[in-house]
Short mmCIF file of C-alpha atoms and ligand atoms in Angstrom, two decimals:
data_model
loop_
_atom_site.label_atom_id
_atom_site.label_comp_id
_atom_site.label_asym_id
_atom_site.label_seq_id
_atom_site.Cartn_x
_atom_site.Cartn_y
_atom_site.Cartn_z
CA MET A 280 82.17 144.06 61.11
CA PRO A 281 80.40 147.33 62.06
CA GLU A 282 82.33 149.45 64.60
CA LYS A 283 79.56 149.09 67.17
CA GLU A 284 79.71 145.30 67.12
CA LYS A 285 83.50 145.30 67.30
CA SER A 286 83.42 147.20 70.56
CA ARG A 287 80.90 144.68 71.89
CA VAL A 288 83.15 141.66 71.32
CA GLY A 289 86.48 143.40 71.77
CA LEU A 290 88.20 144.22 75.03
CA ASN A 291 89.15 147.77 75.95
CA ASP A 292 91.57 146.89 78.70
CA PRO A 293 92.90 143.32 78.48
CA ARG A 294 94.31 141.92 81.70
CA LEU A 295 98.04 141.28 81.87
CA VAL A 296 99.74 138.36 83.59
CA VAL A 297 101.08 139.72 86.88
CA ARG A 298 102.44 136.54 88.49
CA LYS A 299 103.30 133.10 87.22
CA PHE A 300 103.75 129.87 89.22
CA LEU A 301 104.74 126.37 88.15
CA ALA A 302 102.70 123.87 90.18
CA ARG A 303 105.06 121.02 91.10
CA PRO A 304 103.78 117.64 92.28
CA GLN A 305 103.46 117.10 96.06
CA HIS A 306 101.87 114.41 98.25
CA GLU A 307 98.39 114.97 99.67
CA GLY A 308 95.62 112.86 101.12
CA LEU A 309 96.58 109.18 101.28
CA GLY A 310 99.24 108.57 98.64
CA ALA A 311 97.67 111.01 96.19
CA ILE A 312 99.68 113.53 94.22
CA VAL A 313 98.57 117.10 93.64
CA ARG A 314 100.05 119.98 91.76
CA ARG A 315 98.88 122.75 94.09
CA SER A 316 99.06 126.29 92.79
CA ILE A 317 96.65 128.37 94.84
CA GLY A 318 96.85 127.34 98.50
CA ARG A 319 100.57 126.72 98.66
CA PHE A 320 102.85 128.76 100.90
CA GLU A 321 103.74 131.46 98.34
CA LEU A 322 100.11 131.91 97.35
CA ARG A 323 97.98 131.23 100.42
CA TYR A 324 94.83 132.83 99.10
CA PHE A 325 93.68 134.49 95.92
CA ASP A 326 90.35 135.87 97.12
CA PRO A 327 87.86 134.08 96.84
CA PHE A 328 89.98 131.04 95.84
CA LEU A 329 91.57 128.90 98.57
CA VAL A 330 93.05 125.95 96.70
CA LEU A 331 93.61 124.85 93.13
CA ASP A 332 94.87 121.29 92.85
CA GLU A 333 95.53 119.35 89.68
CA PHE A 334 95.28 115.91 91.26
CA SER A 335 96.38 112.47 90.23
CA VAL A 336 95.27 109.36 92.12
CA THR A 337 96.03 105.71 91.48
CA ALA A 338 94.39 103.05 93.67
CA PRO A 339 94.80 102.43 96.57
CA ALA A 340 95.63 106.14 96.92
CA GLY A 341 92.85 108.68 97.42
CA PHE A 342 91.19 111.12 99.76
CA PRO A 343 89.45 109.00 102.43
CA ASP A 344 86.99 110.28 105.06
CA HIS A 345 87.55 113.97 105.82
CA PRO A 346 85.42 117.02 106.66
CA HIS A 347 84.87 120.45 105.09
CA ARG A 348 83.21 123.61 106.42
CA GLY A 349 82.87 127.18 105.18
CA PHE A 350 83.58 126.87 101.45
CA GLU A 351 82.79 125.03 98.20
CA THR A 352 84.79 122.36 96.41
CA VAL A 353 84.59 122.09 92.62
CA THR A 354 85.79 118.79 91.17
CA TYR A 355 86.23 118.64 87.40
CA MET A 356 87.54 115.35 86.03
CA LEU A 357 90.08 115.22 83.21
CA GLN A 358 90.71 111.48 83.07
CA GLY A 359 89.30 108.45 84.90
CA THR A 360 86.65 108.35 87.60
CA VAL A 361 86.38 109.24 91.28
CA ILE A 362 83.80 107.73 93.66
CA HIS A 363 82.47 110.09 96.28
CA GLU A 364 80.43 109.17 99.28
CA ASP A 365 79.23 111.42 102.09
CA PHE A 366 77.91 111.03 105.63
CA ASP A 367 74.36 111.82 104.50
CA GLY A 368 74.23 108.91 102.03
CA HIS A 369 74.94 111.06 98.99
CA LYS A 370 77.06 108.92 96.70
CA GLY A 371 78.11 108.76 93.08
CA THR A 372 80.85 108.77 90.52
CA ILE A 373 82.53 111.67 88.75
CA GLY A 374 83.78 110.47 85.36
CA PRO A 375 85.83 112.06 82.58
CA GLY A 376 84.57 115.58 81.85
CA ASP A 377 82.04 115.45 84.71
CA LEU A 378 81.57 118.17 87.28
CA GLN A 379 80.72 118.13 90.96
CA TRP A 380 80.08 121.55 92.51
CA MET A 381 79.80 120.92 96.24
CA THR A 382 78.78 123.63 98.67
CA ALA A 383 80.06 122.26 101.97
CA GLY A 384 78.47 125.11 103.95
CA ARG A 385 78.11 124.13 107.63
CA GLY A 386 79.56 120.72 107.09
CA ILE A 387 80.25 117.75 104.87
CA VAL A 388 82.23 114.65 105.74
CA HIS A 389 83.06 112.55 102.72
CA SER A 390 85.55 110.37 100.87
CA GLU A 391 86.85 110.86 97.34
CA MET A 392 88.52 107.71 96.00
CA PRO A 393 89.54 106.31 92.61
CA ALA A 394 86.75 104.27 91.01
CA SER A 395 88.88 102.27 88.62
CA GLN A 396 92.36 101.04 87.85
CA GLY A 397 94.81 103.39 86.22
CA THR A 398 95.33 107.02 87.03
CA GLN A 399 92.43 109.37 87.73
CA LYS A 400 93.15 113.01 87.04
CA GLY A 401 91.23 116.18 87.60
CA LEU A 402 91.08 119.64 89.02
CA GLN A 403 89.77 120.57 92.42
CA LEU A 404 89.10 124.22 93.21
CA TRP A 405 88.14 125.44 96.69
CA ILE A 406 86.02 128.61 96.64
CA ASN A 407 85.51 130.54 99.84
CA LEU A 408 82.00 131.42 101.04
CA SER A 409 81.11 134.80 102.53
CA SER A 410 80.44 134.97 106.27
CA LYS A 411 76.69 134.96 105.64
CA ASN A 412 76.94 131.71 103.62
CA LYS A 413 79.46 129.73 105.65
CA MET A 414 76.85 127.90 107.72
CA ILE A 415 74.26 127.22 105.00
CA GLU A 416 72.92 123.74 104.32
CA PRO A 417 75.26 121.64 102.17
CA ARG A 418 74.28 121.36 98.52
CA TYR A 419 75.49 119.49 95.45
CA GLN A 420 75.26 120.56 91.83
CA GLU A 421 76.36 117.77 89.54
CA MET A 422 76.65 117.66 85.77
CA SER A 423 77.75 114.80 83.61
CA SER A 424 80.10 115.59 80.76
CA LYS A 425 77.39 115.32 78.10
CA ASP A 426 75.30 117.98 79.85
CA ILE A 427 78.05 120.57 80.08
CA ALA A 428 77.38 123.26 77.50
CA GLU A 429 80.00 123.66 74.79
CA ALA A 430 80.37 126.46 72.27
CA THR A 431 82.76 126.82 69.37
CA ASN A 432 83.83 129.76 67.25
CA ASP A 433 86.86 130.53 65.07
CA GLY A 434 89.10 127.74 66.33
CA ILE A 435 87.98 128.16 69.92
CA LYS A 436 86.06 125.56 71.90
CA VAL A 437 84.79 126.32 75.37
CA ARG A 438 83.15 124.09 77.96
CA VAL A 439 81.12 126.40 80.16
CA ILE A 440 81.42 125.02 83.69
CA ALA A 441 80.23 128.22 85.37
CA GLY A 442 79.39 131.64 83.98
CA GLU A 443 79.05 132.52 80.32
CA ALA A 444 81.22 132.38 77.19
CA LEU A 445 80.57 132.71 73.44
CA GLY A 446 76.91 133.37 74.20
CA THR A 447 76.48 130.12 76.17
CA LYS A 448 75.52 130.08 79.86
CA SER A 449 76.02 127.46 82.54
CA PRO A 450 73.10 126.56 84.83
CA ILE A 451 75.44 126.20 87.84
CA TYR A 452 74.54 128.55 90.67
CA THR A 453 77.63 130.14 92.20
CA ARG A 454 76.99 131.41 95.70
CA THR A 455 80.26 133.29 95.54
CA PRO A 456 79.97 134.78 92.02
CA THR A 457 82.40 132.72 89.91
CA MET A 458 83.20 131.89 86.30
CA PHE A 459 84.96 128.66 85.29
CA LEU A 460 85.68 128.12 81.60
CA ASP A 461 87.58 125.24 79.95
CA PHE A 462 89.05 126.53 76.67
CA THR A 463 90.68 124.62 73.81
CA LEU A 464 92.30 126.77 71.11
CA GLU A 465 93.38 125.37 67.77
CA SER A 466 96.64 126.45 66.25
CA GLY A 467 96.37 130.11 65.20
CA ALA A 468 93.29 130.88 67.28
CA ARG A 469 92.91 134.07 69.29
CA LEU A 470 90.53 134.48 72.21
CA GLN A 471 88.97 137.55 73.76
CA GLN A 472 86.94 136.66 76.83
CA PRO A 473 85.31 139.28 79.06
CA VAL A 474 85.83 138.96 82.82
CA PRO A 475 84.03 141.37 85.21
CA GLU A 476 86.37 144.24 86.09
CA SER A 477 86.09 143.90 89.86
CA TRP A 478 86.84 140.14 89.89
CA ASN A 479 90.07 138.30 90.54
CA ALA A 480 90.97 135.93 87.72
CA PHE A 481 93.56 133.33 86.81
CA VAL A 482 94.53 130.93 84.04
CA TYR A 483 95.79 127.38 84.59
CA VAL A 484 97.34 125.70 81.54
CA LEU A 485 96.46 122.04 80.99
CA GLU A 486 97.99 121.23 77.61
CA GLY A 487 100.04 122.79 74.83
CA GLU A 488 101.47 126.29 74.99
CA GLY A 489 99.72 129.61 75.06
CA VAL A 490 100.40 133.31 74.93
CA PHE A 491 98.39 135.27 77.48
CA GLY A 492 97.72 138.96 78.10
CA ARG A 493 100.06 140.46 75.56
CA SER A 494 100.69 139.10 72.09
CA LYS A 495 104.48 139.40 72.52
CA SER A 496 104.71 137.67 75.90
CA THR A 497 106.59 134.39 76.42
CA PRO A 498 104.52 131.26 75.75
CA VAL A 499 103.40 129.32 78.83
CA THR A 500 103.12 125.53 79.07
CA ALA A 501 101.14 122.99 81.15
CA HIS A 502 100.95 123.16 84.97
CA TYR A 503 101.52 126.92 85.10
CA LEU A 504 99.16 129.20 87.02
CA LEU A 505 98.92 132.77 85.79
CA LEU A 506 97.41 135.47 87.98
CA LEU A 507 95.79 138.18 85.89
CA GLY A 508 95.93 141.87 86.73
CA SER A 509 93.11 144.36 86.41
CA GLY A 510 91.17 144.86 83.21
CA ASP A 511 87.99 143.82 81.44
CA GLY A 512 88.94 140.41 80.12
CA LEU A 513 91.50 137.92 78.89
CA GLU A 514 93.22 137.92 75.55
CA ALA A 515 95.02 134.68 74.59
CA TRP A 516 96.68 133.26 71.49
CA ASN A 517 97.71 129.82 70.34
CA LYS A 518 100.82 130.53 68.27
CA SER A 519 101.98 126.92 68.41
CA SER A 520 101.21 124.02 66.07
CA LYS A 521 99.46 121.93 68.76
CA LEU A 522 96.19 122.31 70.66
CA LEU A 523 96.20 124.66 73.64
CA ARG A 524 93.96 123.83 76.59
CA PHE A 525 93.56 125.95 79.72
CA ILE A 526 90.99 126.99 82.27
CA LEU A 527 90.05 130.58 82.97
CA VAL A 528 88.56 131.12 86.40
CA GLY A 529 87.32 134.38 87.88
CA GLY A 530 85.54 135.26 91.09
CA GLU A 531 84.27 138.21 93.03
CA PRO A 532 86.59 138.82 95.97
CA LEU A 533 84.91 138.56 99.38
CA ARG A 534 87.31 140.97 101.16
CA GLU A 535 86.69 139.37 104.55
CA PRO A 536 89.05 138.15 107.27
CA LEU A 537 90.03 134.52 106.87
CA VAL A 538 91.16 131.91 109.37
CA GLN A 539 91.87 128.45 107.99
CA PHE A 540 92.55 125.21 109.80
CA GLY A 541 92.98 122.53 107.12
CA PRO A 542 89.52 121.83 105.67
CA PHE A 543 87.77 124.39 107.91
CA VAL A 544 87.69 127.96 106.61
CA MET A 545 86.01 130.62 108.74
CA ASN A 546 86.37 134.34 109.48
CA THR A 547 87.69 134.27 113.06
CA GLN A 548 89.74 132.03 115.38
CA GLU A 549 86.68 131.68 117.64
CA GLU A 550 84.71 130.23 114.73
CA ILE A 551 87.54 127.79 114.00
CA ASP A 552 87.65 126.71 117.65
CA GLN A 553 83.87 126.27 117.54
CA THR A 554 84.18 124.25 114.31
CA ILE A 555 86.77 121.88 115.79
CA ASP A 556 84.50 121.47 118.82
CA ASP A 557 81.47 120.85 116.56
CA PHE A 558 83.39 118.26 114.53
CA GLU A 559 84.78 116.42 117.55
CA ASN A 560 81.41 116.37 119.28
CA TYR A 561 79.21 115.77 116.20
CA ARG A 562 77.27 119.03 116.44
CA ASN A 563 75.97 121.90 114.27
CA GLY A 564 75.99 120.00 111.00
CA PHE A 565 78.41 117.20 111.89
CA GLU A 566 75.76 115.05 113.68
CA LYS A 567 75.80 112.36 111.01
CA ALA A 568 79.56 111.90 111.28
CA ARG A 569 79.14 110.04 114.59
CA HIS A 570 78.27 106.65 113.09
CA TRP A 571 79.43 107.09 109.53
CA ARG A 572 82.42 105.48 107.83
CA SER A 573 82.86 105.36 104.08
CA GLU A 574 83.14 101.98 102.39
CA SER A 575 86.90 102.43 102.27
CA GLY A 576 86.74 102.60 106.06
CA LEU A 577 89.75 104.89 106.08
CA GLY A 578 90.16 108.33 107.51
CA LEU A 579 92.40 111.26 106.76
CA ASP A 580 94.32 113.15 109.42
CA PHE A 581 94.10 116.71 108.24
C1 FJE B 299 91.61 117.63 102.19
C2 FJE B 299 94.26 116.94 102.47
C3 FJE B 299 93.57 116.63 101.31
N1 FJE B 299 92.98 118.19 97.06
N2 FJE B 299 91.94 117.21 95.13
C4 FJE B 299 93.63 117.57 103.51
F1 FJE B 299 94.19 116.01 100.35
C5 FJE B 299 92.23 116.98 101.15
C6 FJE B 299 91.46 116.66 99.94
C7 FJE B 299 91.89 117.11 98.64
C8 FJE B 299 91.39 116.68 97.39
C9 FJE B 299 90.43 115.75 96.98
C10 FJE B 299 90.28 115.60 95.64
CL1 FJE B 299 89.12 114.47 95.02
C11 FJE B 299 91.01 116.33 94.73
C12 FJE B 299 92.12 117.38 96.45
C13 FJE B 299 92.86 118.04 98.38
O1 FJE B 299 90.48 115.95 100.03
F2 FJE B 299 90.35 117.98 102.05
C14 FJE B 299 92.30 117.92 103.37
N3 FJE B 299 91.67 118.55 104.37
FE1 FE B 300 86.94 116.67 100.09
#
């Protein structure tokens, strides 16, 4: 390969793993189980990311009627199907490999429940919105598995949920600039993936074992979250004999004050007080919550 091209694909300053967390199962919602990595006590916030849950729901468990304001939720299914239903009549299913990118903005009230028997598994990522976007109109971007762009090269497969990898771009619009890549590396494969220098980035391992950051570092297995330090991208290796699957997520930090009360994430305590008042009195985006109940008819105390 000519030297010029090498420098184009190569990384000059690969990011190292600076912290590592094992996400252990905990109860959330109504009988659901989540492995929460970002959003737990030791890792309250990794700007702009509020929560990363690897969830597992088996009927009748689920996430019945509950609100959101001030951020986005990204639901990416790994196995099974979830039915979602909101107070504006927006309804549908999210099946294996499907994506729902929901900008809650000023307010969404919805339910997220298992659609079938067996265990439904997926990832849900909460991405904070900047102060200027917290009260925007809610919006959904949905993609079924077959429409999610995939690229392959040298033992690497990537599903491009958001951002760009191996020359393939996702059509998802990220109001808080974000990349979300689902990588599968065959045995022996080595990945070099650029990540903008100023962004925060993490890896969450789904399957197999991988070596991240430095070729000599200890292999990491499923359910581990790795926070990456500064640099221009991620270098990863599959030195095992099995497939390695992980997500790489990066986002531009907002660097704004944050006050969170459960599913409401604002910049100040006054805005949180206002949000609770809006929700309780069906105002400023919560009007439609007054007469709405999901088909499950259940609610969630948050
Ligand atoms: C929520 C408790 C919750 N992780 N992963 C309190 F469980 C939830 C919530 C979820 C959730 C939903 C899915 Cl489909 C997947 C999740 C938490 O709905 F929003 C609050 N406030
Ligand atoms: Fe929700």
